[in-house]
XYZ file of C-alpha atoms in Angstrom:
658
model
C 5.183 56.959 -46.445
C 4.745 60.751 -46.447
C 1.778 62.065 -44.456
C 0.839 64.839 -46.893
C -0.381 62.739 -49.846
C -2.576 60.648 -47.577
C -4.107 63.257 -45.281
C -4.063 66.372 -47.454
C -7.844 66.329 -47.400
C -8.611 64.974 -43.969
C -6.077 66.611 -41.663
C -7.279 70.152 -41.311
C -3.929 71.612 -40.372
C -2.591 70.529 -43.748
C -5.798 71.525 -45.472
C -5.176 75.053 -44.260
C -1.918 75.164 -46.161
C -3.885 74.650 -49.334
C -5.368 77.985 -50.414
C -8.849 77.321 -48.758
C -12.384 77.409 -50.308
C -15.919 78.235 -48.944
C -18.656 77.112 -46.504
C -21.141 74.470 -45.584
C -23.686 75.251 -48.248
C -21.218 75.987 -51.019
C -21.955 76.339 -54.670
C -19.823 75.848 -57.741
C -18.607 72.318 -57.032
C -21.403 70.456 -58.807
C -19.048 69.076 -61.442
C -16.543 67.811 -58.889
C -16.715 64.190 -57.780
C -14.463 62.534 -55.213
C -12.436 59.787 -56.880
C -12.323 56.313 -55.287
C -9.539 55.387 -52.908
C -6.290 54.388 -54.595
C -5.336 52.112 -51.673
C -7.796 50.465 -49.243
C -5.531 50.449 -46.187
C -5.715 47.815 -43.451
C -9.325 47.366 -42.194
C -8.109 45.513 -39.087
C -6.489 48.752 -37.975
C -9.977 50.044 -37.090
C -10.273 47.485 -34.252
C -7.008 48.708 -32.737
C -8.079 52.347 -32.968
C -11.445 51.604 -31.364
C -9.744 49.741 -28.527
C -7.454 52.712 -27.894
C -10.281 55.288 -27.685
C -12.286 52.939 -25.462
C -9.373 52.545 -23.092
C -9.102 56.293 -22.406
C -12.821 57.112 -22.880
C -12.048 59.549 -25.700
C -15.750 60.017 -26.371
C -15.933 62.143 -23.218
C -13.494 64.668 -24.672
C -14.895 68.206 -24.781
C -13.726 68.495 -28.379
C -15.626 65.374 -29.416
C -18.798 66.514 -27.664
C -18.573 69.860 -29.464
C -17.884 68.199 -32.823
C -21.104 66.212 -32.467
C -23.136 69.113 -31.011
C -24.316 66.965 -28.119
C -25.728 68.341 -24.897
C -27.169 66.750 -21.790
C -30.923 66.845 -21.381
C -32.774 67.453 -18.127
C -32.644 63.736 -17.318
C -28.891 63.507 -17.961
C -29.166 61.761 -21.328
C -27.194 62.882 -24.366
C -28.982 64.636 -27.203
C -27.566 65.749 -30.522
C -28.773 68.998 -32.066
C -28.203 68.307 -35.792
C -31.385 66.892 -37.294
C -30.225 65.729 -40.720
C -29.754 61.976 -41.015
C -26.361 62.174 -42.704
C -24.593 63.839 -39.773
C -24.530 60.816 -37.449
C -22.985 57.584 -38.693
C -24.126 55.277 -35.874
C -27.838 54.339 -35.771
C -28.016 55.789 -32.255
C -25.293 58.387 -32.765
C -27.654 61.278 -32.000
C -27.973 60.076 -28.412
C -24.729 58.120 -27.910
C -21.420 59.969 -28.421
C -19.429 56.800 -27.692
C -21.212 54.792 -30.374
C -20.751 57.658 -32.843
C -17.022 57.811 -32.145
C -16.596 54.111 -32.840
C -18.763 54.366 -35.960
C -16.627 57.266 -37.215
C -13.424 55.247 -36.846
C -14.854 52.200 -38.607
C -16.292 54.430 -41.363
C -12.730 55.242 -42.451
C -12.744 51.795 -44.066
C -16.337 51.934 -45.336
C -16.896 50.770 -48.937
C -17.147 53.253 -51.779
C -20.447 55.235 -51.964
C -22.950 53.928 -54.469
C -23.858 57.402 -55.765
C -21.287 59.629 -57.520
C -22.273 62.743 -55.502
C -22.312 60.902 -52.204
C -19.262 61.531 -50.052
C -17.260 58.877 -48.301
C -17.287 59.498 -44.491
C -13.541 60.098 -44.530
C -14.165 63.100 -46.820
C -17.459 64.158 -45.280
C -16.008 64.652 -41.790
C -12.587 66.331 -42.116
C -12.758 67.968 -38.663
C -13.511 64.643 -36.972
C -10.658 62.999 -38.831
C -8.251 65.811 -37.939
C -9.123 65.494 -34.250
C -8.747 61.699 -34.355
C -5.344 62.065 -35.960
C -4.331 64.498 -33.203
C -5.163 62.028 -30.435
C -4.347 58.705 -32.190
C -1.492 59.671 -34.557
C -2.652 57.476 -37.424
C -0.222 54.950 -38.866
C -0.485 56.190 -42.458
C 0.807 52.931 -43.885
C -2.415 51.280 -42.667
C -4.772 54.112 -43.700
C -6.686 54.320 -46.980
C -5.235 56.624 -49.597
C -8.102 58.853 -50.718
C -8.374 62.253 -52.389
C -11.297 64.426 -51.201
C -11.617 66.628 -54.275
C -14.803 68.418 -53.256
C -13.500 69.352 -49.832
C -10.173 70.486 -51.281
C -12.061 72.742 -53.686
C -14.029 74.135 -50.741
C -10.822 74.958 -48.865
C -9.215 76.588 -51.914
C -12.209 78.844 -52.450
C -12.279 80.049 -48.857
C -8.502 80.603 -48.555
C -9.187 81.260 -44.881
C -6.673 83.338 -42.960
C -8.731 84.698 -40.043
C -12.300 84.996 -38.775
C -14.572 87.772 -37.536
C -17.978 87.718 -35.935
C -20.156 90.423 -37.468
C -23.072 92.054 -35.671
C -25.700 93.644 -37.887
C -27.596 96.280 -35.925
C -31.233 96.062 -34.906
C -33.766 96.207 -37.749
C -37.290 96.571 -36.427
C -38.900 96.443 -39.867
C -38.260 92.686 -39.961
C -39.328 90.406 -37.080
C -36.491 88.017 -37.888
C -33.909 90.797 -37.435
C -35.504 92.961 -34.753
C -33.028 91.685 -32.141
C -30.062 92.126 -34.482
C -28.192 89.441 -36.364
C -24.752 87.846 -36.231
C -22.779 85.930 -38.826
C -19.185 84.948 -39.468
C -16.772 86.534 -41.894
C -13.944 84.404 -43.277
C -11.019 86.624 -44.268
C -9.199 85.361 -47.339
C -5.415 85.226 -47.497
C -4.069 88.450 -48.983
C -7.364 90.344 -49.203
C -6.826 93.981 -48.256
C -8.706 97.224 -48.871
C -11.563 96.952 -51.354
C -10.655 93.351 -52.185
C -11.608 92.432 -48.613
C -15.229 92.606 -49.755
C -14.455 89.364 -51.615
C -14.134 87.580 -48.280
C -16.770 84.979 -47.461
C -19.756 85.503 -45.191
C -21.038 82.444 -43.310
C -24.644 82.865 -42.317
C -26.880 80.465 -40.390
C -30.562 81.059 -41.062
C -33.903 79.371 -41.514
C -35.039 78.102 -44.899
C -38.373 79.920 -45.014
C -41.017 78.628 -47.412
C -44.032 80.784 -46.513
C -44.852 84.500 -46.893
C -47.559 84.220 -44.216
C -46.444 86.239 -41.178
C -48.531 84.256 -38.681
C -47.333 80.915 -40.025
C -43.766 82.214 -40.125
C -43.937 83.236 -36.468
C -45.457 79.923 -35.379
C -43.022 77.761 -37.300
C -40.041 79.898 -36.310
C -40.911 79.627 -32.620
C -41.563 75.884 -32.721
C -38.596 74.700 -34.795
C -40.539 73.789 -37.932
C -38.103 75.447 -40.339
C -34.788 73.768 -41.227
C -31.790 75.926 -40.385
C -28.673 75.665 -42.533
C -25.335 77.404 -42.975
C -24.970 79.452 -46.157
C -21.808 80.818 -47.727
C -21.751 83.904 -49.903
C -19.337 86.687 -50.857
C -19.087 89.205 -48.040
C -20.095 92.068 -50.314
C -23.546 90.440 -50.636
C -24.001 90.785 -46.878
C -22.723 94.373 -46.985
C -25.155 95.133 -49.803
C -28.032 93.523 -47.914
C -27.410 94.990 -44.474
C -25.384 98.197 -45.022
C -27.160 99.423 -48.135
C -30.561 97.810 -48.608
C -31.588 97.734 -44.926
C -29.300 100.587 -43.766
C -27.939 98.641 -40.809
C -24.557 99.450 -39.306
C -22.127 96.516 -39.184
C -19.721 95.904 -36.323
C -16.915 93.436 -37.040
C -15.206 91.690 -34.136
C -11.929 90.252 -35.399
C -11.042 87.099 -33.489
C -7.603 86.089 -32.303
C -7.675 82.465 -33.470
C -4.715 80.272 -34.310
C -4.302 78.922 -37.828
C -5.170 75.499 -36.476
C -8.451 76.877 -35.096
C -9.289 78.677 -38.349
C -8.650 75.496 -40.315
C -10.752 73.436 -37.903
C -13.605 75.929 -38.262
C -13.472 75.602 -42.051
C -13.457 71.815 -41.777
C -16.419 71.760 -39.411
C -18.424 74.111 -41.619
C -17.914 71.568 -44.379
C -19.261 68.845 -42.099
C -22.357 70.897 -41.316
C -23.086 71.128 -45.031
C -24.379 67.562 -44.819
C -27.059 68.369 -42.248
C -29.539 70.895 -40.928
C -30.847 71.961 -37.533
C -34.422 72.609 -36.511
C -34.469 76.401 -36.378
C -35.810 77.979 -33.186
C -36.101 81.758 -33.374
C -35.608 82.211 -29.618
C -32.908 79.643 -28.927
C -31.151 77.693 -31.708
C -30.877 80.704 -33.988
C -28.182 82.472 -36.031
C -26.156 83.493 -33.011
C -26.364 80.221 -31.130
C -24.925 78.054 -33.877
C -22.325 80.612 -34.989
C -21.006 80.591 -31.427
C -21.094 76.778 -31.319
C -18.963 76.581 -34.468
C -16.346 78.835 -32.878
C -16.304 76.514 -29.871
C -15.506 73.581 -32.159
C -12.675 75.529 -33.775
C -10.985 76.314 -30.467
C -11.870 73.887 -27.632
C -10.261 76.108 -24.973
C -12.899 78.802 -25.503
C -15.811 79.133 -23.098
C -18.697 80.494 -25.134
C -21.883 78.471 -24.830
C -21.805 78.817 -21.038
C -22.828 82.451 -21.493
C -25.808 81.758 -23.727
C -29.172 82.177 -22.035
C -32.787 81.983 -23.108
C -33.759 83.607 -25.330
C -30.547 83.664 -27.316
C -30.150 87.318 -28.272
C -27.451 88.056 -30.882
C -25.719 90.768 -28.858
C -25.423 88.384 -25.895
C -23.401 86.028 -28.065
C -21.110 88.916 -29.023
C -20.619 89.666 -25.328
C -19.695 85.997 -24.805
C -16.599 86.669 -26.928
C -15.392 89.190 -24.355
C -15.758 86.630 -21.563
C -12.667 85.030 -23.116
C -9.830 87.532 -22.563
C -7.801 88.222 -25.672
C -10.233 86.596 -28.086
C -11.399 89.856 -29.676
C -8.379 91.314 -31.422
C -9.937 94.364 -33.067
C -13.330 96.009 -33.557
C -14.200 97.600 -36.897
C -17.209 99.747 -37.776
C -18.827 99.711 -41.198
C -21.454 102.488 -41.300
C -24.724 101.913 -43.071
C -25.859 103.942 -46.047
C -28.164 105.959 -43.768
C -25.361 106.702 -41.303
C -22.993 107.665 -44.124
C -25.486 109.949 -45.870
C -26.543 111.685 -42.662
C -22.904 112.409 -41.850
C -22.175 113.552 -45.405
C -25.123 115.956 -45.413
C -23.814 117.572 -42.226
C -20.635 118.529 -44.112
C -22.499 120.324 -46.935
C -23.361 124.002 -46.951
C -26.899 125.329 -47.186
C -26.401 126.111 -50.882
C -25.188 122.577 -51.528
C -28.132 121.096 -49.627
C -30.536 123.142 -51.745
C -28.802 121.892 -54.872
C -29.178 118.267 -53.701
C -32.881 118.883 -53.130
C -33.279 120.293 -56.640
C -31.560 117.245 -58.147
C -33.861 114.854 -56.333
C -36.840 116.652 -57.875
C -35.201 116.903 -61.299
C -31.894 115.072 -61.964
C -31.277 117.482 -64.837
C -31.652 120.604 -62.699
C -28.789 123.097 -63.208
C -26.306 123.501 -60.384
C -25.575 126.985 -59.024
C -23.246 129.101 -61.185
C -19.794 129.480 -59.725
C -19.901 126.211 -57.783
C -16.509 124.512 -57.934
C -16.054 121.121 -59.552
C -15.351 119.599 -56.137
C -18.567 120.981 -54.680
C -20.540 119.947 -57.781
C -19.154 116.415 -57.467
C -20.057 116.243 -53.771
C -23.604 117.447 -54.492
C -24.092 114.837 -57.213
C -22.614 112.102 -54.994
C -24.980 113.019 -52.161
C -28.002 113.104 -54.479
C -27.128 109.685 -55.909
C -26.756 108.161 -52.438
C -30.035 109.690 -51.305
C -31.803 108.015 -54.222
C -30.437 104.680 -52.961
C -31.470 105.480 -49.405
C -34.979 106.713 -50.170
C -35.885 103.827 -52.455
C -33.491 100.900 -51.873
C -35.780 98.463 -53.659
C -35.956 100.542 -56.819
C -32.365 101.768 -56.761
C -30.341 98.858 -55.437
C -32.473 96.039 -56.822
C -33.090 97.941 -60.077
C -36.762 97.004 -60.189
C -38.177 100.517 -60.713
C -37.478 102.046 -64.163
C -38.290 105.563 -62.933
C -35.768 105.356 -60.117
C -33.271 103.749 -62.478
C -33.631 106.656 -64.912
C -32.977 109.187 -62.126
C -29.844 107.338 -61.037
C -28.646 107.033 -64.620
C -28.947 110.760 -65.217
C -27.173 111.612 -61.952
C -24.349 109.178 -62.723
C -23.955 110.604 -66.238
C -23.612 114.115 -64.835
C -21.154 112.909 -62.219
C -19.050 111.173 -64.882
C -18.631 114.526 -66.655
C -16.624 115.798 -63.672
C -13.158 114.244 -63.919
C -12.503 114.474 -60.221
C -12.245 111.634 -57.721
C -13.878 112.211 -54.352
C -13.956 110.307 -51.108
C -16.941 110.555 -48.766
C -16.033 112.139 -45.434
C -14.993 109.475 -42.968
C -17.753 108.641 -40.522
C -16.495 108.849 -36.939
C -16.809 105.587 -35.033
C -19.716 106.073 -32.592
C -18.001 104.457 -29.638
C -21.042 104.981 -27.407
C -23.037 102.834 -29.851
C -20.724 99.826 -29.809
C -23.324 97.063 -29.341
C -21.381 95.099 -26.728
C -21.061 98.212 -24.530
C -24.793 98.500 -23.832
C -26.665 97.250 -20.800
C -27.410 93.530 -20.480
C -30.560 92.382 -22.229
C -32.558 90.719 -19.425
C -33.889 92.843 -16.578
C -35.587 92.573 -13.196
C -36.868 95.395 -11.037
C -38.271 95.939 -7.552
C -40.187 99.010 -6.512
C -42.784 100.633 -4.356
C -45.538 103.114 -5.092
C -48.846 104.622 -4.099
C -52.283 104.745 -5.751
C -54.975 106.255 -3.483
C -57.909 105.110 -5.623
C -56.933 101.444 -5.812
C -55.366 99.804 -2.759
C -53.117 102.633 -1.589
C -49.470 101.698 -1.187
C -48.027 98.772 -3.142
C -44.855 96.839 -3.817
C -43.968 95.903 -7.372
C -41.759 93.301 -9.025
C -41.057 93.201 -12.733
C -39.006 91.290 -15.244
C -38.145 91.407 -18.922
C -36.541 88.637 -20.928
C -35.104 91.065 -23.502
C -34.056 93.710 -24.752
C -34.374 97.532 -24.422
C -36.933 100.278 -23.889
C -36.907 104.006 -24.602
C -36.078 104.929 -20.994
C -33.115 102.534 -20.664
C -29.603 103.961 -20.925
C -29.078 104.333 -24.684
C -25.404 103.424 -25.111
C -25.079 100.427 -27.404
C -28.683 100.617 -28.629
C -30.652 102.586 -31.246
C -31.591 105.953 -29.828
C -35.282 105.956 -30.710
C -36.202 102.289 -30.815
C -37.639 99.887 -28.285
C -38.190 96.157 -28.424
C -39.147 94.140 -25.373
C -39.937 90.464 -25.098
C -42.168 89.332 -22.226
C -42.035 92.449 -20.005
C -44.162 91.725 -16.918
C -45.136 93.560 -13.705
C -46.700 92.052 -10.569
C -47.954 93.961 -7.540
C -48.752 93.327 -3.895
C -51.076 95.672 -2.014
C -50.512 95.228 1.761
C -53.711 96.938 2.857
C -56.181 94.679 1.015
C -53.550 91.878 0.970
C -53.952 91.259 -2.743
C -51.628 90.245 -5.572
C -52.357 91.686 -9.026
C -50.955 91.318 -12.514
C -50.352 94.905 -13.583
C -49.340 94.124 -17.151
C -47.885 91.359 -19.272
C -46.764 91.787 -22.877
C -45.696 89.117 -25.315
C -43.879 91.782 -27.271
C -43.742 95.558 -27.194
C -42.094 97.398 -30.086
C -41.626 101.106 -30.768
C -39.704 102.417 -33.767
C -39.366 106.204 -34.089
C -37.097 106.989 -37.059
C -37.147 110.760 -37.267
C -38.114 112.903 -40.235
C -35.426 114.857 -42.015
C -35.384 117.048 -45.084
C -34.759 114.164 -47.453
C -36.268 111.283 -45.480
C -39.818 110.812 -44.267
C -39.883 107.384 -42.589
C -42.956 106.057 -40.836
C -42.839 105.557 -37.094
C -44.809 102.726 -35.563
C -45.583 100.925 -32.324
C -46.985 97.436 -31.757
C -47.809 95.554 -28.583
C -49.790 92.462 -27.637
C -50.548 91.142 -24.189
C -52.599 92.216 -21.175
C -52.851 95.350 -19.060
C -54.877 96.644 -16.120
C -57.610 99.178 -16.964
C -58.828 101.957 -14.701
C -61.623 103.774 -16.491
C -65.409 103.824 -16.710
C -65.580 100.700 -18.845
C -63.663 98.582 -16.361
C -62.058 99.726 -13.130
C -59.097 97.651 -11.969
C -59.602 94.724 -14.327
C -56.963 92.950 -16.422
C -57.761 93.040 -20.130
C -56.163 91.446 -23.146
C -54.863 94.099 -25.523
C -53.662 94.225 -29.128
C -52.465 97.650 -30.139
C -50.918 99.144 -33.279
C -49.897 102.729 -34.036
C -48.314 104.576 -36.927
C -47.255 108.165 -37.512
C -44.243 110.479 -37.539
C -41.370 111.470 -35.270
C -39.057 114.472 -35.240
C -35.633 114.703 -33.645
C -33.244 117.392 -32.437
C -29.571 117.075 -31.571
C -26.944 114.416 -32.206
C -28.570 111.016 -32.645
C -31.976 112.660 -32.051
C -31.331 113.054 -28.359
C -34.644 114.919 -28.107
C -37.456 113.221 -30.031
C -41.121 114.150 -30.398
C -43.643 111.786 -31.967
C -47.332 111.668 -32.898
C -49.048 108.428 -33.900
C -52.522 107.277 -34.786
C -53.548 104.286 -32.675
C -55.969 101.378 -33.082
C -56.582 98.940 -30.212
C -58.765 95.955 -29.388
C -59.312 94.939 -25.751
C -61.087 92.078 -24.008
C -62.031 91.286 -20.431
C -64.895 89.207 -18.990
C -65.858 92.228 -16.850
C -65.443 94.813 -19.609
C -68.465 96.801 -20.745
C -67.614 97.213 -24.400
C -69.170 97.173 -27.840
C -72.956 96.931 -27.562
C -72.644 95.548 -24.053
C -70.118 92.871 -25.069
C -66.822 92.049 -23.365
C -64.817 93.509 -26.269
C -64.092 97.105 -27.082
C -62.241 98.819 -29.910
C -60.452 102.114 -29.590
C -59.009 104.632 -32.002
C -57.241 107.900 -31.341
C -53.977 109.845 -31.120
C -50.854 108.847 -29.198
C -47.998 111.262 -28.661
C -44.888 111.639 -26.595
C -41.383 112.942 -26.098
C -38.078 111.297 -25.246
C -35.138 113.317 -24.005
C -31.698 111.839 -23.418
C -30.238 114.250 -20.907
C -26.966 112.291 -20.699
C -25.598 108.851 -21.510
C -27.072 107.577 -18.252
C -30.219 109.683 -17.729
C -33.346 109.538 -19.903
C -36.746 111.173 -19.506
C -39.860 110.110 -21.423
C -43.463 111.300 -21.392
C -46.368 110.041 -23.462
C -50.112 109.999 -23.548
C -52.964 108.626 -25.595
C -56.664 109.321 -26.051
C -58.993 106.621 -27.410
C -62.495 106.956 -28.756
C -64.483 103.811 -27.874
C -67.435 103.426 -30.241
C -70.629 101.894 -28.863
C -69.067 101.186 -25.451
C -70.358 102.046 -21.987
C -67.837 104.866 -21.804
C -67.062 106.788 -24.982
C -63.441 107.683 -24.272
C -60.466 106.608 -22.213
C -56.966 107.949 -21.857
C -53.624 107.299 -20.212
C -50.734 109.679 -19.547
C -47.407 108.667 -18.040
C -43.884 109.915 -17.535
C -40.648 108.143 -16.615
C -37.197 109.275 -15.538
C -34.488 106.602 -15.337
C -30.876 106.943 -14.284
C -28.194 104.279 -14.777
C -26.048 105.004 -11.709
C -23.716 102.039 -12.316
C -23.214 99.554 -15.163
C -26.349 97.394 -15.339
C -27.960 99.143 -12.361
C -30.596 101.871 -12.669
C -33.159 103.751 -10.628
C -36.402 105.126 -12.012
C -39.455 107.182 -11.105
C -42.810 106.684 -12.858
C -46.025 108.714 -12.721
C -49.255 107.539 -14.403
C -52.744 108.986 -14.711
C -55.907 107.201 -15.882
C -59.454 108.628 -15.931
C -60.166 107.110 -12.501
C -56.767 106.730 -10.846
C -53.315 108.244 -10.331
C -50.150 106.467 -9.226
C -46.516 107.170 -8.562
C -43.756 104.609 -8.107
C -40.015 104.291 -7.574
C -38.050 101.242 -8.796
C -34.559 99.810 -8.838
C -33.457 97.917 -11.950
C -30.888 95.160 -12.444
C -29.824 94.175 -15.982
C -28.219 90.770 -16.442
């Protein structure tokens, strides 16, 4: 008997030869139902197969462990990560890989499903079946003959030829994307040029059912959202990230065999029957995308390089720990990056014309302007409308914005001249994987005459980047840190102190330009040591939020100046605050500068003044400056100087990023 008719749906290598289909959460196959088996096979064959896998302990195979997403807990017991009931066939399959392997073999001969939309296990687990066939070499004469119509449709829609991991740059306006985002791109056979946008994006994300930010944060941190794989045309992801959110995309093409690509497609189908509890800091988009790649190619070492928290760029760097895996890197600039570059190529007269069109889309263009220049001005004005109001322009939910775009497009259509936007140079210094590692520790020493004299300091940060860190690979004027902490020891009084501890510290300083006026903001929550008239040398809880404007000079705003308005609430049992209470509120200006002197040397200075209503002291302030030099990859040295109303300190530290 020929192998192809029997295993066309269950042996992934053959499934690849079919023009493939789509992902785990596919749509469009609602009318397709798997037909019943046309031959039942020999059920006694299952006992022989089980005996063979028992004899060689096949359940211990790395490929099988990856297929079932098992890991060993602290006590050495097996635990499966998928949380949907349909993923494990054995009653104890979530905690027993051996039992699940035997159940999978016996399920080949399971009776027909009772519901039309329910899949037979042989069709529900094509990657498992392909692996079993590789190690057992099924006797097809004793196997059931079954057509898996839904899975075949899935494979045909994907038509998978190769795979990329895509990194979407940091987006501080959304907590879920502040650390960046990764997803997979399935390249279809034959797609080239513009048609490549018809490839398929595979995205793992939480199914969020609440608009409440506090509830979202709590449930995202504690695994109370289900996480599922979604499939969608790649141009949707480009529209969402490149255009709507103006996030640069970096595509890392992977050097995978056709067998590995086919196995990945098959396993994505298997994951469509389940979900995972979504943990924002660990089992997130990057974690499970990396795990799927590990199933596709068992020789890869990927999950070994995942640490807590799982930061998307760390999973990209894991690719490079496997020499030869990354075949090519491609850059897809965001709408903001494209427009900023395009505006640099226009003359002053053209820029003025763009400005006039944004005020009045019917404004006349300068007499004597060539058709090419007129077309470029209209193109730039149209793109700026998209950039300034992506919700109204790209989602078409603002009639006024829609009317402006319509008029600009009508005028552009009158010029029978095709134009191409100037190619955006690849910013090689901003390749995400080239930046410093995300976790950091530091050791230092300093002196504060008013409070203990000399001291030694140790600090740590779980992730990710601050304004004084070397900027290569990171946004120039953005900072996001998770759990930065500093501890001090003062030898003279022999005391240990917590200098500061922050749950999160975020600064976003998008700079103003002629056509863009974004808001800058800063947020932090945690505890810090105060040294003013309301509380000298006490640790106080602090919640702080600021908003304002920033201005930049030079390429990538290498010199930035910002001014924010700040509101803060602080608490300490020893604080003399509002009406004699232990709380105090503050409001006032915060300002600063950041100057990137080179790719490895950054200087920052900032200060803030707070008015403290109805507190024992009416005002407080803090000024500080930092210079940090990355003298070797992932090693830096820094000098800090701080001044409070009642104290001054200077310190020197060495930093290790890992």
